[in-house]
Amino acid sequence: MYWNPSAECMEPEKLRELQTKRLIRTIHHVYQNVPYYRNRMQETGVAPGDIRSLEDLALLPFTTKQDLRDNYPYGLFAVPLSEIVRIHASSGTTGKPTVVGYTQRDIQTWAELMARTLTCAGADKNAVIQNAYGYGLFTGGLGVHYGAELIGASVIPISGGNTQRQIMLMKDFGTTMLTCTPSYALYLAEAMAEEGIDPTRDIILKYGVFGAEPWTNGMRREIERKLGIRATDIYGLSEVIGPGVAFECEIQQGLHVNEDHFLPEIIDPATGRVLPDGQEGELVFTTITKEGIPVIRYRTRDLTSLSREACQCGRTHVRMNKVLGRSDDMIIIRGVNVFPTQVESVLVTYTEVEPHYLLVVERVNNLDRLEVWVEMSDRLFSDEVRRVEEIRHRITRELESLLGLSVGVKLVEPKSIERSQGKARRVLDKRTLS
Ligand code: DLL
């Protein structure tokens, strides 16, 4: 189902025209109103009048998270604070957060994009949406909330956490759609099983819209099976707008980027060179309708590729592949790059272990060592030691051949790995702790 078919299925020619017009307007807007962008463009020798087509985008300098931090809190805002009606911030691992501001129109745009996403994922005005993304400075809660209200669904603004209560309300309120991180969805499923609740019998949940962290297709199947629902991927980041930058359609071959509002590019993270469609690299976004804090060629650090092949769903917007990692989550062990999702893709194929895991990295005698902690299922836990060893060996062999690296696997007791209510922590890098 479409929310706005004339936008979502716009003819490519017409879309390009619209994008070009909006890009030119945005460049003039930031040049006039954000000293930072004006200075950067002057340093690079690009004038606003040089940007006449979508191809000219490549002339502009990149923007990074550090640039937002350096201009903390409001330095990149393009309108006076009196025009800003909402402020969100994303907490970094270190130092100050990055701050973003929305005008009234930005909030409307965001709600429209979230309405597209939720409609595509199965919601309409009859839906009861339990929104378990965190409300607050994080964009997940309020982003979903406004989109859900726009389509006329009934929203339960429960926010993250308080798992027992989530389950009770899900049953009593007749929730049909759950929105939260995939790791929390899995935790909810587990908590339901512990309470003896059968999702296919005791609740009427049908759909889930999960994002804010990487998750594999294997994890999707696990969540779908355990909750008896259809699970859809949603992507976004606060610097660009929040959730709703891109969303998956029913074909599930990538996520449609809301291209009438954001221009995606893929670059080589090392050289900054723009890469052709189909090649994997770092995703970069330029916003072309945002007023409060437009971003020009913002480097997301997320790794993916783009496809412009026609999609069977009828939407014409470019698709990005499922994001399976960002350069920040990548750990380098003896020169080999490892993403948590690579490990996840192996673990989810074993019924003897649960998809709750942690990558523990240590330096032992000057050598980096990766140990994967994974929880045994209750069945395996009470099985013979020999059987446990056999499973451990099989997982180790498979991980080693996938990663090309020697790996330790530790099978830990059921429920011993910390559960997340928001974004899961998948890596414990002890090298950086000392
Ligand atoms: O996580 C916004 C969001 C909220 C998206 C709810 C989806 C649902 P930030 O906190 O700024 O914003 O984090 C953005 O999270 O650059 C990705 O690395 C990661 N991320 C977000 N969605 C996905 C996804 C929100 N579907 C960062 N798959 C992004 C993989 C994702 N990674």
Tab-separated table of C-alpha atoms and ligand atoms in Angstrom:
chain	number	residue	atom	x	y	z
A	1	MET	CA	0.000	0.000	0.000
A	2	TYR	CA	1.151	3.517	-0.798
A	3	TRP	CA	0.622	6.578	1.354
A	4	ASN	CA	1.427	9.072	-1.399
A	5	PRO	CA	1.555	7.271	-4.760
A	6	SER	CA	2.218	10.404	-6.812
A	7	ALA	CA	5.430	10.971	-4.834
A	8	GLU	CA	6.441	7.354	-4.226
A	9	CYS	CA	5.894	6.270	-7.844
A	10	MET	CA	6.879	9.523	-9.561
A	11	GLU	CA	8.198	9.129	-13.085
A	12	PRO	CA	12.005	9.196	-13.018
A	13	GLU	CA	12.204	12.193	-15.368
A	14	LYS	CA	9.826	14.223	-13.247
A	15	LEU	CA	11.633	13.152	-10.088
A	16	ARG	CA	14.979	14.377	-11.445
A	17	GLU	CA	13.445	17.719	-12.309
A	18	LEU	CA	12.010	18.078	-8.826
A	19	GLN	CA	15.275	17.014	-7.191
A	20	THR	CA	17.282	19.485	-9.260
A	21	LYS	CA	14.985	22.351	-8.365
A	22	ARG	CA	15.082	21.441	-4.683
A	23	LEU	CA	18.851	20.954	-4.646
A	24	ILE	CA	19.480	24.377	-6.172
A	25	ARG	CA	17.142	25.976	-3.663
A	26	THR	CA	18.845	24.200	-0.750
A	27	ILE	CA	22.320	25.286	-1.836
A	28	HIS	CA	21.225	28.921	-1.996
A	29	HIS	CA	19.501	28.540	1.380
A	30	VAL	CA	22.609	27.218	3.165
A	31	TYR	CA	24.972	29.613	1.382
A	32	GLN	CA	22.935	32.562	2.546
A	33	ASN	CA	22.104	31.355	6.037
A	34	VAL	CA	24.869	29.086	7.326
A	35	PRO	CA	28.312	30.728	7.555
A	36	TYR	CA	29.901	27.291	7.871
A	37	TYR	CA	28.640	26.164	4.452
A	38	ARG	CA	29.409	29.525	2.877
A	39	ASN	CA	33.017	29.340	4.112
A	40	ARG	CA	33.442	25.722	3.037
A	41	MET	CA	32.108	26.474	-0.444
A	42	GLN	CA	34.327	29.525	-0.762
A	43	GLU	CA	37.376	27.496	0.313
A	44	THR	CA	36.492	24.863	-2.296
A	45	GLY	CA	35.890	27.530	-4.946
A	46	VAL	CA	32.261	26.634	-5.603
A	47	ALA	CA	29.593	29.309	-5.903
A	48	PRO	CA	25.880	28.559	-5.503
A	49	GLY	CA	25.399	29.344	-9.206
A	50	ASP	CA	27.768	26.444	-10.104
A	51	ILE	CA	25.203	23.940	-8.876
A	52	ARG	CA	22.834	23.569	-11.811
A	53	SER	CA	22.252	19.813	-12.077
A	54	LEU	CA	22.327	16.715	-9.876
A	55	GLU	CA	25.760	15.840	-11.264
A	56	ASP	CA	27.132	19.103	-9.820
A	57	LEU	CA	26.540	17.738	-6.329
A	58	ALA	CA	29.965	16.103	-6.549
A	59	LEU	CA	31.575	19.567	-6.604
A	60	LEU	CA	30.511	20.242	-3.031
A	61	PRO	CA	32.555	19.384	0.047
A	62	PHE	CA	31.456	16.666	2.484
A	63	THR	CA	30.014	17.267	5.937
A	64	THR	CA	30.847	14.964	8.856
A	65	LYS	CA	29.617	14.314	12.365
A	66	GLN	CA	32.704	16.161	13.582
A	67	ASP	CA	31.575	19.282	11.681
A	68	LEU	CA	28.276	19.142	13.565
A	69	ARG	CA	30.132	18.723	16.844
A	70	ASP	CA	32.492	21.610	16.050
A	71	ASN	CA	29.442	23.817	15.517
A	72	TYR	CA	27.673	22.661	18.660
A	73	PRO	CA	24.889	23.319	19.444
A	74	TYR	CA	23.184	25.475	16.797
A	75	GLY	CA	25.982	26.495	14.422
A	76	LEU	CA	24.609	24.625	11.398
A	77	PHE	CA	21.001	25.748	11.821
A	78	ALA	CA	19.821	27.635	8.751
A	79	VAL	CA	16.922	29.474	10.372
A	80	PRO	CA	16.671	31.558	13.563
A	81	LEU	CA	15.807	29.639	16.719
A	82	SER	CA	12.402	31.335	16.719
A	83	GLU	CA	11.540	29.191	13.651
A	84	ILE	CA	12.653	25.941	15.293
A	85	VAL	CA	9.865	23.993	16.966
A	86	ARG	CA	11.731	20.820	17.990
A	87	ILE	CA	15.275	19.901	18.950
A	88	HIS	CA	16.658	16.360	18.965
A	89	ALA	CA	20.166	15.161	19.686
A	90	SER	CA	22.081	11.976	19.193
A	91	SER	CA	24.485	10.960	21.896
A	92	GLY	CA	27.941	10.179	20.725
A	93	THR	CA	30.206	7.712	22.437
A	94	THR	CA	32.366	10.622	23.503
A	95	GLY	CA	31.853	14.291	24.169
A	96	LYS	CA	28.998	16.478	23.067
A	97	PRO	CA	25.965	15.168	21.213
A	98	THR	CA	25.066	16.247	17.690
A	99	VAL	CA	22.088	18.565	17.743
A	100	VAL	CA	19.388	18.902	15.083
A	101	GLY	CA	16.468	21.335	14.825
A	102	TYR	CA	13.167	21.137	12.944
A	103	THR	CA	10.889	23.861	11.649
A	104	GLN	CA	7.148	23.277	11.615
A	105	ARG	CA	7.450	22.286	7.968
A	106	ASP	CA	10.287	19.859	8.689
A	107	ILE	CA	8.056	18.130	11.231
A	108	GLN	CA	5.341	17.855	8.578
A	109	THR	CA	7.785	16.421	6.052
A	110	TRP	CA	9.029	13.904	8.589
A	111	ALA	CA	5.487	12.829	9.476
A	112	GLU	CA	4.753	12.330	5.758
A	113	LEU	CA	7.826	10.119	5.326
A	114	MET	CA	6.918	8.080	8.373
A	115	ALA	CA	3.351	7.765	7.061
A	116	ARG	CA	4.783	6.303	3.831
A	117	THR	CA	6.885	3.876	5.868
A	118	LEU	CA	4.153	2.675	8.211
A	119	THR	CA	1.581	2.368	5.422
A	120	CYS	CA	3.998	0.315	3.351
A	121	ALA	CA	4.659	-1.909	6.375
A	122	GLY	CA	0.959	-2.710	6.788
A	123	ALA	CA	-0.609	0.059	8.904
A	124	ASP	CA	-3.731	2.099	8.187
A	125	LYS	CA	-6.153	4.067	10.322
A	126	ASN	CA	-7.389	0.896	11.970
A	127	ALA	CA	-3.916	-0.051	13.171
A	128	VAL	CA	-2.994	0.004	16.855
A	129	ILE	CA	0.682	0.882	16.920
A	130	GLN	CA	2.697	0.153	20.029
A	131	ASN	CA	5.638	2.480	19.706
A	132	ALA	CA	8.465	1.099	21.803
A	133	TYR	CA	11.195	3.305	20.343
A	134	GLY	CA	12.551	5.663	22.981
A	135	TYR	CA	10.786	9.018	23.312
A	136	GLY	CA	13.069	11.914	24.114
A	137	LEU	CA	16.130	13.335	22.431
A	138	PHE	CA	16.369	10.153	20.346
A	139	THR	CA	14.406	10.595	17.103
A	140	GLY	CA	12.854	7.099	17.083
A	141	GLY	CA	9.898	7.666	19.423
A	142	LEU	CA	8.524	10.996	18.215
A	143	GLY	CA	9.428	10.286	14.582
A	144	VAL	CA	7.228	7.193	14.457
A	145	HIS	CA	4.586	8.870	16.598
A	146	TYR	CA	3.826	11.747	14.217
A	147	GLY	CA	3.684	9.458	11.187
A	148	ALA	CA	1.314	7.085	12.967
A	149	GLU	CA	-0.991	9.948	13.932
A	150	LEU	CA	-0.941	11.306	10.392
A	151	ILE	CA	-2.308	8.054	8.987
A	152	GLY	CA	-4.937	8.066	11.709
A	153	ALA	CA	-3.729	4.947	13.518
A	154	SER	CA	-4.082	4.657	17.297
A	155	VAL	CA	-0.626	5.125	18.795
A	156	ILE	CA	0.426	3.753	22.159
A	157	PRO	CA	3.390	5.959	23.124
A	158	ILE	CA	4.896	3.447	25.510
A	159	SER	CA	8.585	4.166	24.695
A	160	GLY	CA	11.298	1.555	25.316
A	161	GLY	CA	11.650	-0.743	28.314
A	162	ASN	CA	9.260	-1.990	30.994
A	163	THR	CA	8.901	-5.291	29.206
A	164	GLN	CA	6.178	-6.879	31.385
A	165	ARG	CA	3.979	-3.855	30.836
A	166	GLN	CA	4.649	-3.891	27.096
A	167	ILE	CA	3.343	-7.436	26.941
A	168	MET	CA	0.305	-6.703	29.065
A	169	LEU	CA	-0.688	-3.706	26.937
A	170	MET	CA	-0.016	-5.588	23.734
A	171	LYS	CA	-2.561	-8.180	24.839
A	172	ASP	CA	-5.126	-5.883	26.396
A	173	PHE	CA	-4.995	-3.016	23.867
A	174	GLY	CA	-5.003	-5.244	20.803
A	175	THR	CA	-1.730	-3.987	19.333
A	176	THR	CA	-1.462	-4.796	15.614
A	177	MET	CA	1.934	-3.204	14.882
A	178	LEU	CA	5.062	-3.058	17.009
A	179	THR	CA	7.790	-0.475	16.393
A	180	CYS	CA	11.141	-0.849	18.193
A	181	THR	CA	14.708	-1.986	17.591
A	182	PRO	CA	15.026	-5.563	16.285
A	183	SER	CA	17.024	-6.570	19.357
A	184	TYR	CA	14.213	-5.371	21.627
A	185	ALA	CA	11.624	-7.192	19.510
A	186	LEU	CA	13.552	-10.383	20.099
A	187	TYR	CA	13.707	-9.703	23.807
A	188	LEU	CA	9.946	-9.119	23.894
A	189	ALA	CA	9.385	-12.427	22.114
A	190	GLU	CA	11.556	-14.181	24.649
A	191	ALA	CA	9.799	-12.542	27.592
A	192	MET	CA	6.427	-13.567	26.133
A	193	ALA	CA	7.553	-17.158	25.814
A	194	GLU	CA	8.639	-17.093	29.456
A	195	GLU	CA	5.180	-15.939	30.474
A	196	GLY	CA	3.638	-18.763	28.476
A	197	ILE	CA	2.108	-16.380	25.927
A	198	ASP	CA	1.681	-17.768	22.446
A	199	PRO	CA	1.883	-14.843	19.987
A	200	THR	CA	-0.232	-16.614	17.397
A	201	ARG	CA	-3.017	-17.312	19.893
A	202	ASP	CA	-2.922	-14.716	22.667
A	203	ILE	CA	-2.129	-11.513	20.794
A	204	ILE	CA	-3.206	-10.141	17.412
A	205	LEU	CA	0.090	-8.515	16.479
A	206	LYS	CA	0.623	-8.647	12.698
A	207	TYR	CA	3.435	-6.306	11.764
A	208	GLY	CA	6.710	-4.962	13.071
A	209	VAL	CA	8.788	-2.005	11.859
A	210	PHE	CA	12.302	-2.430	13.112
A	211	GLY	CA	15.454	-0.370	12.693
A	212	ALA	CA	17.955	1.982	14.346
A	213	GLU	CA	20.580	-0.798	14.349
A	214	PRO	CA	21.890	-3.359	11.864
A	215	TRP	CA	20.091	-6.718	11.680
A	216	THR	CA	20.424	-9.600	9.268
A	217	ASN	CA	17.723	-11.356	7.236
A	218	GLY	CA	18.333	-14.382	9.465
A	219	MET	CA	17.418	-12.250	12.465
A	220	ARG	CA	14.312	-11.095	10.600
A	221	ARG	CA	13.157	-14.698	10.128
A	222	GLU	CA	13.816	-15.427	13.789
A	223	ILE	CA	11.703	-12.437	14.910
A	224	GLU	CA	8.948	-13.254	12.402
A	225	ARG	CA	8.797	-16.827	13.587
A	226	LYS	CA	8.855	-16.012	17.293
A	227	LEU	CA	6.278	-13.218	17.122
A	228	GLY	CA	4.202	-14.564	14.224
A	229	ILE	CA	4.405	-11.266	12.303
A	230	ARG	CA	5.825	-9.670	9.160
A	231	ALA	CA	8.923	-7.645	10.020
A	232	THR	CA	9.966	-4.631	7.939
A	233	ASP	CA	13.224	-2.695	7.990
A	234	ILE	CA	13.299	1.076	8.502
A	235	TYR	CA	16.422	3.196	8.215
A	236	GLY	CA	17.283	6.711	9.246
A	237	LEU	CA	19.634	8.935	11.183
A	238	SER	CA	19.050	12.042	13.204
A	239	GLU	CA	21.401	14.244	11.167
A	240	VAL	CA	19.334	13.620	8.028
A	241	ILE	CA	15.856	13.699	9.679
A	242	GLY	CA	15.499	10.614	11.910
A	243	PRO	CA	13.640	7.382	11.075
A	244	GLY	CA	12.003	7.359	7.636
A	245	VAL	CA	14.962	8.287	5.437
A	246	ALA	CA	14.443	4.915	3.731
A	247	PHE	CA	12.052	1.998	4.189
A	248	GLU	CA	11.599	-1.504	2.926
A	249	CYS	CA	8.691	-2.437	0.640
A	250	GLU	CA	6.958	-5.809	0.469
A	251	ILE	CA	9.483	-7.111	-2.080
A	252	GLN	CA	12.216	-6.831	0.581
A	253	GLN	CA	15.030	-6.308	-1.896
A	254	GLY	CA	16.495	-3.223	-0.280
A	255	LEU	CA	15.045	-0.027	1.165
A	256	HIS	CA	13.538	2.775	-0.943
A	257	VAL	CA	15.236	6.068	-0.131
A	258	ASN	CA	12.735	8.928	0.026
A	259	GLU	CA	14.511	10.497	-2.900
A	260	ASP	CA	12.205	13.449	-3.295
A	261	HIS	CA	13.689	14.691	0.026
A	262	PHE	CA	17.175	13.170	0.275
A	263	LEU	CA	19.814	12.579	-2.399
A	264	PRO	CA	21.928	9.510	-1.657
A	265	GLU	CA	25.441	8.880	-2.980
A	266	ILE	CA	27.891	6.059	-2.365
A	267	ILE	CA	31.532	7.011	-1.989
A	268	ASP	CA	34.790	5.250	-1.439
A	269	PRO	CA	35.362	5.994	2.260
A	270	ALA	CA	39.119	6.256	1.769
A	271	THR	CA	39.244	8.611	-1.234
A	272	GLY	CA	35.809	10.267	-1.252
A	273	ARG	CA	35.335	9.283	-4.904
A	274	VAL	CA	31.715	8.701	-5.938
A	275	LEU	CA	31.105	5.021	-6.758
A	276	PRO	CA	28.721	3.680	-9.413
A	277	ASP	CA	25.419	1.989	-8.508
A	278	GLY	CA	25.854	-1.556	-7.259
A	279	GLN	CA	29.222	-0.932	-5.624
A	280	GLU	CA	29.482	-1.004	-1.870
A	281	GLY	CA	30.797	2.034	-0.047
A	282	GLU	CA	29.861	4.748	2.416
A	283	LEU	CA	26.393	6.231	2.170
A	284	VAL	CA	26.249	10.032	1.869
A	285	PHE	CA	23.095	12.171	2.010
A	286	THR	CA	22.130	15.665	0.919
A	287	THR	CA	18.784	16.904	2.209
A	288	ILE	CA	16.845	18.902	-0.367
A	289	THR	CA	13.751	20.052	1.513
A	290	LYS	CA	14.891	20.479	5.100
A	291	GLU	CA	14.744	24.016	6.458
A	292	GLY	CA	16.025	23.846	10.049
A	293	ILE	CA	19.313	22.053	9.500
A	294	PRO	CA	19.885	21.015	5.909
A	295	VAL	CA	22.938	18.805	5.472
A	296	ILE	CA	25.112	18.798	2.371
A	297	ARG	CA	26.854	15.541	1.452
A	298	TYR	CA	26.651	14.204	4.982
A	299	ARG	CA	28.873	11.154	5.501
A	300	THR	CA	26.819	8.581	7.402
A	301	ARG	CA	29.617	6.015	7.878
A	302	ASP	CA	27.026	3.373	6.983
A	303	LEU	CA	28.178	0.889	4.386
A	304	THR	CA	25.823	-0.183	1.620
A	305	SER	CA	25.166	0.030	-2.135
A	306	LEU	CA	22.414	1.530	-4.319
A	307	SER	CA	20.226	-0.038	-6.981
A	308	ARG	CA	18.194	1.874	-9.555
A	309	GLU	CA	16.615	-1.190	-11.123
A	310	ALA	CA	12.827	-0.999	-11.316
A	311	CYS	CA	11.149	-2.486	-8.247
A	312	GLN	CA	8.107	-4.729	-8.567
A	313	CYS	CA	6.300	-2.732	-5.892
A	314	GLY	CA	5.921	0.162	-8.328
A	315	ARG	CA	7.905	2.684	-6.303
A	316	THR	CA	10.457	4.476	-8.443
A	317	HIS	CA	12.759	5.671	-5.686
A	318	VAL	CA	16.282	4.264	-5.605
A	319	ARG	CA	16.906	1.356	-3.236
A	320	MET	CA	19.753	0.995	-0.763
A	321	ASN	CA	20.789	-2.429	0.386
A	322	LYS	CA	20.123	-3.421	3.976
A	323	VAL	CA	22.825	-1.725	6.044
A	324	LEU	CA	24.820	-4.492	7.646
A	325	GLY	CA	27.370	-2.336	9.349
A	326	ARG	CA	28.849	1.061	9.835
A	327	SER	CA	32.510	1.818	9.824
A	328	ASP	CA	32.309	2.664	13.568
A	329	ASP	CA	31.085	-0.845	14.467
A	330	MET	CA	33.703	-2.543	12.396
A	331	ILE	CA	36.396	-4.141	14.481
A	332	ILE	CA	39.782	-4.868	13.056
A	333	ILE	CA	41.406	-8.036	14.318
A	334	ARG	CA	44.923	-8.631	13.074
A	335	GLY	CA	44.117	-6.655	9.943
A	336	VAL	CA	40.820	-8.421	9.231
A	337	ASN	CA	37.628	-6.365	9.236
A	338	VAL	CA	34.776	-7.922	11.189
A	339	PHE	CA	31.177	-6.742	11.477
A	340	PRO	CA	28.855	-8.073	14.183
A	341	THR	CA	26.237	-8.867	11.504
A	342	GLN	CA	28.638	-11.331	9.860
A	343	VAL	CA	28.773	-13.246	13.112
A	344	GLU	CA	24.990	-12.937	13.507
A	345	SER	CA	24.394	-14.427	10.065
A	346	VAL	CA	26.078	-17.652	11.227
A	347	LEU	CA	24.589	-17.809	14.726
A	348	VAL	CA	20.986	-17.493	13.532
A	349	THR	CA	21.325	-20.692	11.522
A	350	TYR	CA	21.819	-22.767	14.704
A	351	THR	CA	18.730	-23.762	16.672
A	352	GLU	CA	21.007	-24.832	19.533
A	353	VAL	CA	21.962	-21.228	20.342
A	354	GLU	CA	19.947	-18.042	20.820
A	355	PRO	CA	20.639	-14.940	18.716
A	356	HIS	CA	21.940	-13.053	21.737
A	357	TYR	CA	25.646	-12.528	21.322
A	358	LEU	CA	28.624	-10.338	22.101
A	359	LEU	CA	31.959	-9.978	20.336
A	360	VAL	CA	34.685	-9.662	22.944
A	361	VAL	CA	38.029	-8.375	21.706
A	362	GLU	CA	41.172	-8.545	23.788
A	363	ARG	CA	44.893	-8.160	23.317
A	364	VAL	CA	46.714	-11.177	24.703
A	365	ASN	CA	50.537	-11.200	24.456
A	366	ASN	CA	50.363	-8.396	21.914
A	367	LEU	CA	47.986	-10.367	19.727
A	368	ASP	CA	44.381	-9.370	19.162
A	369	ARG	CA	41.925	-12.104	19.951
A	370	LEU	CA	38.233	-12.321	19.115
A	371	GLU	CA	35.944	-14.365	21.280
A	372	VAL	CA	32.274	-14.685	20.393
A	373	TRP	CA	29.984	-15.199	23.360
A	374	VAL	CA	26.689	-16.759	22.462
A	375	GLU	CA	23.869	-18.098	24.595
A	376	MET	CA	22.934	-21.749	24.543
A	377	SER	CA	19.277	-22.640	24.119
A	378	ASP	CA	17.697	-24.176	27.240
A	379	ARG	CA	17.804	-27.552	25.475
A	380	LEU	CA	21.479	-27.440	24.707
A	381	PHE	CA	22.253	-26.152	28.187
A	382	SER	CA	20.844	-29.295	29.741
A	383	ASP	CA	22.386	-31.578	27.120
A	384	GLU	CA	25.562	-33.663	27.473
A	385	VAL	CA	28.917	-31.911	27.602
A	386	ARG	CA	29.984	-33.768	24.468
A	387	ARG	CA	27.079	-32.363	22.491
A	388	VAL	CA	27.809	-28.821	23.723
A	389	GLU	CA	31.431	-29.203	22.625
A	390	GLU	CA	30.363	-30.465	19.226
A	391	ILE	CA	28.137	-27.430	18.615
A	392	ARG	CA	30.868	-25.091	19.828
A	393	HIS	CA	33.290	-26.677	17.346
A	394	ARG	CA	30.870	-26.419	14.458
A	395	ILE	CA	30.136	-22.740	15.104
A	396	THR	CA	33.839	-22.009	15.527
A	397	ARG	CA	34.732	-23.687	12.241
A	398	GLU	CA	31.991	-21.870	10.383
A	399	LEU	CA	32.913	-18.476	11.808
A	400	GLU	CA	36.588	-19.035	11.089
A	401	SER	CA	35.947	-19.938	7.489
A	402	LEU	CA	33.613	-16.960	6.995
A	403	LEU	CA	35.898	-14.411	8.646
A	404	GLY	CA	39.249	-15.903	7.651
A	405	LEU	CA	40.452	-15.537	11.212
A	406	SER	CA	40.912	-17.733	14.245
A	407	VAL	CA	38.005	-17.171	16.607
A	408	GLY	CA	37.171	-18.360	20.094
A	409	VAL	CA	33.559	-19.288	20.786
A	410	LYS	CA	32.219	-19.333	24.311
A	411	LEU	CA	28.785	-20.839	24.871
A	412	VAL	CA	27.283	-19.067	27.832
A	413	GLU	CA	24.252	-19.811	29.977
A	414	PRO	CA	20.801	-18.903	28.724
A	415	LYS	CA	19.806	-15.285	29.570
A	416	SER	CA	23.312	-14.284	30.614
A	417	ILE	CA	23.931	-11.701	27.873
A	418	GLU	CA	22.535	-8.275	28.588
A	419	ARG	CA	19.212	-7.565	26.813
A	420	SER	CA	18.743	-4.191	25.161
A	421	GLN	CA	15.704	-1.950	25.245
A	422	GLY	CA	17.080	0.242	22.478
A	423	LYS	CA	20.160	-0.237	20.353
A	424	ALA	CA	21.959	-3.457	21.247
A	425	ARG	CA	25.611	-3.426	22.217
A	426	ARG	CA	27.300	-6.154	20.197
A	427	VAL	CA	30.980	-5.436	20.833
A	428	LEU	CA	33.062	-5.298	23.981
A	429	ASP	CA	36.470	-4.078	22.915
A	430	LYS	CA	38.725	-4.502	25.914
A	431	ARG	CA	41.648	-3.053	23.942
A	432	THR	CA	40.124	0.397	24.301
A	433	LEU	CA	39.202	0.029	27.952
A	434	SER	CA	42.625	0.111	29.555
B	1	DLL	O1	18.603	5.407	14.832
B	1	DLL	C1	16.965	6.786	13.737
B	1	DLL	C2	16.024	5.632	13.654
B	1	DLL	C3	15.093	5.447	14.661
B	1	DLL	C4	16.061	4.780	12.577
B	1	DLL	C5	14.196	4.404	14.583
B	1	DLL	C6	15.170	3.723	12.475
B	1	DLL	C7	14.229	3.540	13.490
B	1	DLL	P1	20.498	7.707	15.148
B	1	DLL	O2	20.360	7.426	16.587
B	1	DLL	O3	21.023	9.023	14.712
B	1	DLL	O4	19.102	7.593	14.445
B	1	DLL	O5	21.379	6.535	14.541
B	1	DLL	C8	21.572	6.448	13.170
B	1	DLL	O6	21.727	4.027	13.251
B	1	DLL	O7	23.593	5.875	10.852
B	1	DLL	C9	22.872	3.574	11.261
B	1	DLL	O8	24.214	3.311	11.599
B	1	DLL	C10	21.980	2.978	12.318
B	1	DLL	N1	20.727	2.540	11.725
B	1	DLL	C11	19.547	3.167	11.725
B	1	DLL	N2	18.609	2.415	11.094
B	1	DLL	C12	19.241	1.292	10.664
B	1	DLL	C13	18.833	0.125	9.960
B	1	DLL	C14	18.279	6.496	14.397
B	1	DLL	N3	17.585	-0.082	9.567
B	1	DLL	C15	22.397	5.221	12.842
B	1	DLL	N4	19.778	-0.796	9.686
B	1	DLL	C16	22.568	5.057	11.343
B	1	DLL	C17	21.054	-0.630	10.063
B	1	DLL	C18	20.593	1.380	11.065
B	1	DLL	N5	21.489	0.422	10.764
